[in-house]
Tab-separated table of C-alpha atoms in Angstrom:
chain	number	residue	atom	x	y	z
U	84	MET	CA	119.542	66.244	28.186
U	85	LYS	CA	118.387	69.806	28.942
U	86	LYS	CA	114.845	68.559	29.647
U	87	LEU	CA	116.198	65.904	32.002
U	88	PHE	CA	118.360	68.477	33.769
U	89	SER	CA	115.396	70.854	34.133
U	90	SER	CA	113.224	68.051	35.507
U	91	LEU	CA	115.881	67.170	38.077
U	92	ILE	CA	116.033	70.797	39.232
U	93	VAL	CA	112.232	70.958	39.622
U	94	LEU	CA	112.251	67.667	41.541
U	95	LEU	CA	115.048	68.891	43.805
U	96	VAL	CA	113.263	72.174	44.581
U	97	PHE	CA	110.027	70.297	45.309
U	98	SER	CA	111.868	67.922	47.669
U	99	VAL	CA	113.460	70.839	49.552
U	100	VAL	CA	110.074	72.584	49.950
U	101	VAL	CA	108.339	69.412	51.186
U	102	THR	CA	111.208	68.616	53.572
U	103	SER	CA	111.190	72.169	54.959
U	104	ALA	CA	107.422	72.083	55.450
U	105	THR	CA	107.609	68.708	57.163
U	106	THR	CA	110.436	69.908	59.413
U	107	SER	CA	108.456	73.029	60.280
U	108	VAL	CA	105.334	71.043	61.199
U	109	SER	CA	107.416	68.581	63.209
U	110	ALA	CA	109.091	71.438	65.084
U	111	VAL	CA	105.709	72.967	65.955
U	112	SER	CA	104.366	69.581	67.063
U	113	ALA	CA	107.465	68.891	69.150
U	114	ASN	CA	107.131	72.254	70.921
U	115	ASN	CA	103.379	71.948	71.522
U	116	THR	CA	103.732	69.724	74.568
U	117	PRO	CA	102.469	70.021	78.149
U	118	GLU	CA	105.929	70.747	79.542
U	119	SER	CA	106.825	73.294	76.849
U	120	THR	CA	103.518	75.064	77.546
U	121	LEU	CA	104.298	75.167	81.264
U	122	GLU	CA	107.829	76.446	80.553
U	123	GLU	CA	106.377	79.143	78.298
U	124	TYR	CA	103.919	80.186	81.006
U	125	LEU	CA	106.634	80.335	83.680
U	126	ALA	CA	108.837	82.411	81.378
U	127	ALA	CA	105.919	84.791	80.767
U	128	VAL	CA	105.436	85.174	84.530
U	129	LYS	CA	109.153	85.836	85.017
U	130	ASN	CA	109.157	88.380	82.172
U	131	GLU	CA	105.927	89.957	83.470
U	132	ASN	CA	104.238	89.395	80.116
U	133	VAL	CA	100.605	89.464	81.228
U	134	ASP	CA	99.080	89.098	77.766
U	135	GLN	CA	101.098	85.949	77.078
U	136	MET	CA	100.246	84.571	80.524
U	137	MET	CA	96.534	85.059	79.993
U	138	ASP	CA	96.759	83.359	76.610
U	139	LEU	CA	98.336	80.276	78.202
U	140	VAL	CA	96.348	79.904	81.419
U	141	ILE	CA	92.881	78.921	82.579
U	142	ASP	CA	92.692	80.421	86.062
U	143	GLU	CA	89.540	79.408	87.939
U	144	ARG	CA	90.140	82.236	90.447
U	145	ASP	CA	88.803	84.666	87.781
U	146	ILE	CA	91.825	86.949	87.968
U	147	SER	CA	91.625	90.189	85.988
U	148	LYS	CA	94.471	91.626	83.928
U	149	GLU	CA	94.978	94.411	86.481
U	150	GLU	CA	95.150	91.885	89.326
U	151	TYR	CA	97.801	89.895	87.450
U	152	LYS	CA	99.831	93.079	86.934
U	153	ASP	CA	99.602	93.856	90.641
U	154	MET	CA	100.713	90.317	91.580
U	155	LEU	CA	103.717	90.472	89.256
U	156	GLU	CA	104.767	93.866	90.614
U	157	THR	CA	104.437	92.653	94.216
U	158	GLU	CA	106.243	89.309	93.898
U	159	LYS	CA	108.645	89.072	90.973
U	160	LEU	CA	109.505	85.522	89.943
U	161	THR	CA	113.294	85.263	89.644
U	162	ASP	CA	113.886	81.536	89.219
U	163	TYR	CA	111.904	78.341	88.761
U	164	GLU	CA	112.434	74.619	88.389
U	165	ILE	CA	110.025	71.810	87.531
U	166	ILE	CA	110.713	69.253	90.275
U	167	LYS	CA	107.876	66.791	89.648
U	168	ALA	CA	106.082	65.685	86.489
U	169	LYS	CA	103.290	63.142	86.172
U	170	GLN	CA	100.938	62.235	83.337
U	171	ILE	CA	97.383	61.800	84.623
U	172	ASN	CA	95.964	60.824	81.231
U	173	GLU	CA	96.488	61.749	77.589
U	174	ASN	CA	94.804	65.116	78.135
U	175	LYS	CA	96.092	66.059	81.564
U	176	HIS	CA	99.546	66.389	83.150
U	177	TYR	CA	100.485	67.362	86.719
U	178	TYR	CA	103.605	69.264	87.746
U	179	VAL	CA	105.184	70.723	90.868
U	180	VAL	CA	107.281	73.847	90.375
U	181	LYS	CA	109.833	75.250	92.810
U	182	ALA	CA	109.599	79.029	92.523
U	183	SER	CA	111.854	81.765	93.936
U	184	TYR	CA	110.937	85.450	94.170
U	185	ASN	CA	112.804	88.720	94.622
U	186	SER	CA	111.421	89.023	98.166
U	187	GLY	CA	113.226	85.821	99.191
U	188	LEU	CA	109.953	83.864	99.109
U	189	VAL	CA	110.502	80.258	97.986
U	190	THR	CA	107.551	77.964	97.307
U	191	GLU	CA	106.646	74.644	95.785
U	192	VAL	CA	103.473	74.970	93.723
U	193	PRO	CA	101.416	72.302	91.928
U	194	LEU	CA	100.179	73.188	88.445
U	195	GLU	CA	98.051	71.231	86.006
U	196	VAL	CA	98.417	71.377	82.229
U	197	LYS	CA	95.439	70.129	80.248
U	198	LYS	CA	94.482	69.918	76.601
U	199	VAL	CA	91.696	72.248	75.489
U	200	ASN	CA	90.676	71.367	71.933
U	201	SER	CA	94.120	71.052	70.318
U	202	ASP	CA	95.982	73.420	72.668
U	203	TRP	CA	97.690	72.810	75.997
U	204	LYS	CA	96.788	75.227	78.794
U	205	VAL	CA	98.053	75.720	82.336
U	206	ASN	CA	95.050	75.165	84.606
U	207	ILE	CA	94.942	76.710	88.089
U	208	ASN	CA	91.970	75.082	89.795
U	209	ASP	CA	90.559	73.926	93.122
U	210	GLU	CA	92.670	70.771	93.113
U	211	THR	CA	95.983	72.585	92.622
U	212	LEU	CA	95.063	75.396	95.024
U	213	ASN	CA	94.193	72.949	97.814
U	214	SER	CA	96.809	70.277	97.088
U	215	ASP	CA	99.126	69.099	99.869
U	216	ASP	CA	101.962	69.691	97.398
U	217	ASN	CA	101.655	73.436	98.123
U	218	LYS	CA	104.632	74.272	100.351
U	219	THR	CA	106.303	77.463	101.546
U	220	LEU	CA	110.023	76.783	101.964
U	221	ASP	CA	110.971	80.372	102.877
U	222	GLN	CA	108.531	83.161	103.790
U	223	GLY	CA	110.911	85.799	102.430
U	224	ASP	CA	111.982	89.173	103.801
U	225	GLN	CA	109.125	90.694	105.815
U	226	GLU	CA	110.708	94.142	105.527
U	227	TYR	CA	110.271	93.859	101.769
U	228	TYR	CA	106.546	93.213	102.190
U	229	ASN	CA	106.245	96.006	104.771
U	230	LYS	CA	107.701	98.423	102.238
U	231	ILE	CA	105.604	97.161	99.318
U	232	TYR	CA	102.302	97.330	101.177
U	233	SER	CA	103.147	100.635	102.826
U	234	LEU	CA	103.482	102.003	99.308
U	235	LYS	CA	100.016	100.581	98.650
U	236	GLN	CA	98.809	102.598	101.639
U	237	GLU	CA	97.943	99.560	103.696
U	238	LYS	CA	98.235	100.024	107.454
U	239	ALA	CA	101.263	98.213	108.887
U	240	LYS	CA	99.578	97.739	112.263
U	241	ALA	CA	96.031	97.207	113.424
U	242	THR	CA	94.599	98.220	116.780
U	243	PRO	CA	92.988	95.739	119.188
U	244	GLN	CA	89.541	97.266	118.451
U	245	ASP	CA	89.763	96.376	114.787
U	246	VAL	CA	88.490	93.194	113.204
U	247	LEU	CA	90.655	92.145	110.286
U	248	ILE	CA	87.654	91.412	108.058
U	249	TRP	CA	83.953	90.677	108.218
U	250	TRP	CA	82.757	88.196	105.613
U	251	ASP	CA	79.496	86.755	104.349
U	252	PHE	CA	78.416	84.715	101.334
U	253	ASP	CA	75.311	83.092	99.920
U	254	LYS	CA	74.431	80.501	97.250
U	255	ARG	CA	78.014	79.279	96.840
U	256	VAL	CA	78.441	75.942	95.083
U	257	GLY	CA	80.453	73.220	96.794
U	258	GLY	CA	83.820	72.475	95.208
U	259	LYS	CA	84.273	76.041	93.934
U	260	THR	CA	86.907	78.147	95.703
U	261	PHE	CA	86.226	81.838	96.327
U	262	TYR	CA	87.825	84.698	98.285
U	263	SER	CA	86.994	87.567	100.620
U	264	LYS	CA	86.495	90.875	98.830
U	265	ARG	CA	88.741	92.759	101.242
U	266	SER	CA	92.433	92.160	101.908
U	267	PHE	CA	94.199	92.500	105.258
U	268	SER	CA	97.529	91.910	107.009
U	269	VAL	CA	98.348	89.498	109.820
U	270	PRO	CA	99.357	91.774	112.746
U	271	ASN	CA	102.437	90.262	114.452
U	272	THR	CA	100.932	86.935	115.492
U	273	LYS	CA	101.110	83.277	114.487
U	274	SER	CA	97.449	82.611	115.218
U	275	LEU	CA	94.186	84.227	114.179
U	276	LYS	CA	90.678	83.770	115.540
U	277	LEU	CA	88.125	82.633	112.985
U	278	GLY	CA	84.653	83.555	114.180
U	279	ILE	CA	81.762	81.811	112.442
U	280	TYR	CA	78.208	82.974	113.073
U	281	THR	CA	76.661	80.749	110.404
U	282	GLN	CA	77.945	77.939	108.220
U	283	LEU	CA	75.010	76.306	106.452
U	284	SER	CA	74.452	74.123	103.415
U	285	THR	CA	71.777	72.117	101.656
U	286	SER	CA	73.478	68.903	102.894
U	287	PRO	CA	73.626	69.239	106.710
U	288	ASN	CA	75.300	65.854	107.264
U	289	THR	CA	78.286	66.628	105.032
U	290	THR	CA	78.739	70.391	105.484
U	291	SER	CA	82.456	71.279	105.429
U	292	ILE	CA	84.510	74.368	104.524
U	293	THR	CA	88.258	74.977	104.547
U	294	TYR	CA	89.130	78.564	105.508
U	295	ALA	CA	92.637	79.657	104.485
U	296	VAL	CA	94.622	82.873	104.846
U	297	VAL	CA	96.375	83.293	101.497
U	298	ARG	CA	98.049	85.755	99.170
U	299	LYS	CA	97.357	85.225	95.481
U	300	ASN	CA	100.150	85.087	92.931
U	301	ALA	CA	100.482	84.084	89.297
U	302	LEU	CA	101.251	80.418	90.081
U	303	GLY	CA	98.550	79.888	92.690
U	304	ASP	CA	98.182	80.974	96.319
U	305	ASN	CA	100.820	81.428	99.007
U	306	VAL	CA	99.129	79.906	102.078
U	307	TRP	CA	99.832	81.350	105.545
U	308	GLY	CA	97.528	78.969	107.417
U	309	SER	CA	94.211	77.145	107.106
U	310	ARG	CA	91.464	75.475	109.138
U	311	LYS	CA	88.811	72.989	108.038
U	312	VAL	CA	85.480	73.346	109.847
U	313	ASN	CA	82.812	70.639	109.648
U	314	GLY	CA	79.096	70.732	110.331
U	315	HIS	CA	76.211	73.165	110.421
U	316	ILE	CA	76.825	76.233	112.612
U	317	TYR	CA	74.258	78.718	113.799
U	318	GLY	CA	75.494	81.004	116.564
U	319	ASP	CA	78.995	82.216	117.442
U	320	LYS	CA	81.765	79.623	117.337
U	321	PHE	CA	85.497	80.352	117.283
U	322	TYR	CA	88.396	78.441	115.762
U	323	THR	CA	92.144	79.037	115.675
U	324	VAL	CA	93.954	79.403	112.349
U	325	SER	CA	97.689	78.875	112.904
U	326	GLY	CA	100.199	80.442	110.522
U	327	LYS	CA	103.827	80.139	109.504
U	328	SER	CA	105.011	83.668	110.331
U	329	LYS	CA	104.057	86.595	112.556
U	330	THR	CA	103.375	88.928	109.657
U	331	PHE	CA	101.723	88.300	106.328
U	332	LYS	CA	100.851	91.183	104.031
U	333	GLY	CA	98.199	91.491	101.336
U	334	ALA	CA	96.204	88.496	102.571
U	335	GLN	CA	92.697	87.386	101.693
U	336	LEU	CA	90.509	84.782	103.341
U	337	ARG	CA	89.952	81.867	100.949
U	338	PHE	CA	86.865	79.653	101.224
U	339	THR	CA	86.717	76.133	99.819
U	340	PRO	CA	83.310	74.503	100.416
U	341	HIS	CA	83.451	70.740	99.955
U	342	GLY	CA	80.991	68.366	98.356
U	343	SER	CA	78.105	69.141	96.037
U	344	ALA	CA	75.926	71.193	98.379
U	345	THR	CA	75.016	74.906	98.137
U	346	TYR	CA	76.535	77.001	100.938
U	347	SER	CA	75.930	80.232	102.840
U	348	GLY	CA	77.661	81.742	105.851
U	349	ASN	CA	79.018	84.780	107.653
U	350	GLY	CA	81.528	85.666	110.322
U	351	GLY	CA	84.749	87.539	110.977
U	352	LEU	CA	88.502	87.136	111.318
U	353	ASP	CA	90.328	88.634	114.277
U	354	TRP	CA	93.351	87.898	116.495
């Protein structure tokens, strides 16, 4: 009887251990989903946990840790909501997130979550950055941005003699987004003049670049305005880039060359 009782105790303990282990594995599996990964990333952004963010994201903009810190200090995410979810295939999901910031900025941002080996990762890439699902619902309080960028010792106003930026690039691969090295501010206007001296590629018949005035943040880019320019250009040509507000601080010029060609170009941005 004692042996039987002892055997029952051993069997019971074994069952509890196996059940606990199974429950633990199931809990991990249940949490390791595309949406839970996105939620974890958004929470990390809101909590300004840069290390956790960088562990969860593949950001094709090549953002450094210091740049992430600067973004999070400039625009603090206060609230978010996943408003669209779509499965592309078994290894890729697509979401649109409504995001609100302490400046009053409200955006809708597309984000992709893809499986890398056995892990899900948030993927910020050319498709999400240039998607039509990118929307700015409220530009936020411009006085807030004036104060923030004044603290960063950025001039609040530019003089008519200034050019906002000069830019040039060489050997850029089509389909890969890149940015101007310098930042600037839109000086009290809803339109800027994009001057292109050269826009060249190895495929003259399909040459095309989208130029966009943007401010980077942890979920993607906040787009002020953009202009797509087609064809080979050699010699000064000017195009208007229309924006959504008269001021826009901490901006960079974003370049998205299309197709599979290799691109080079130079020019300036003025008003």
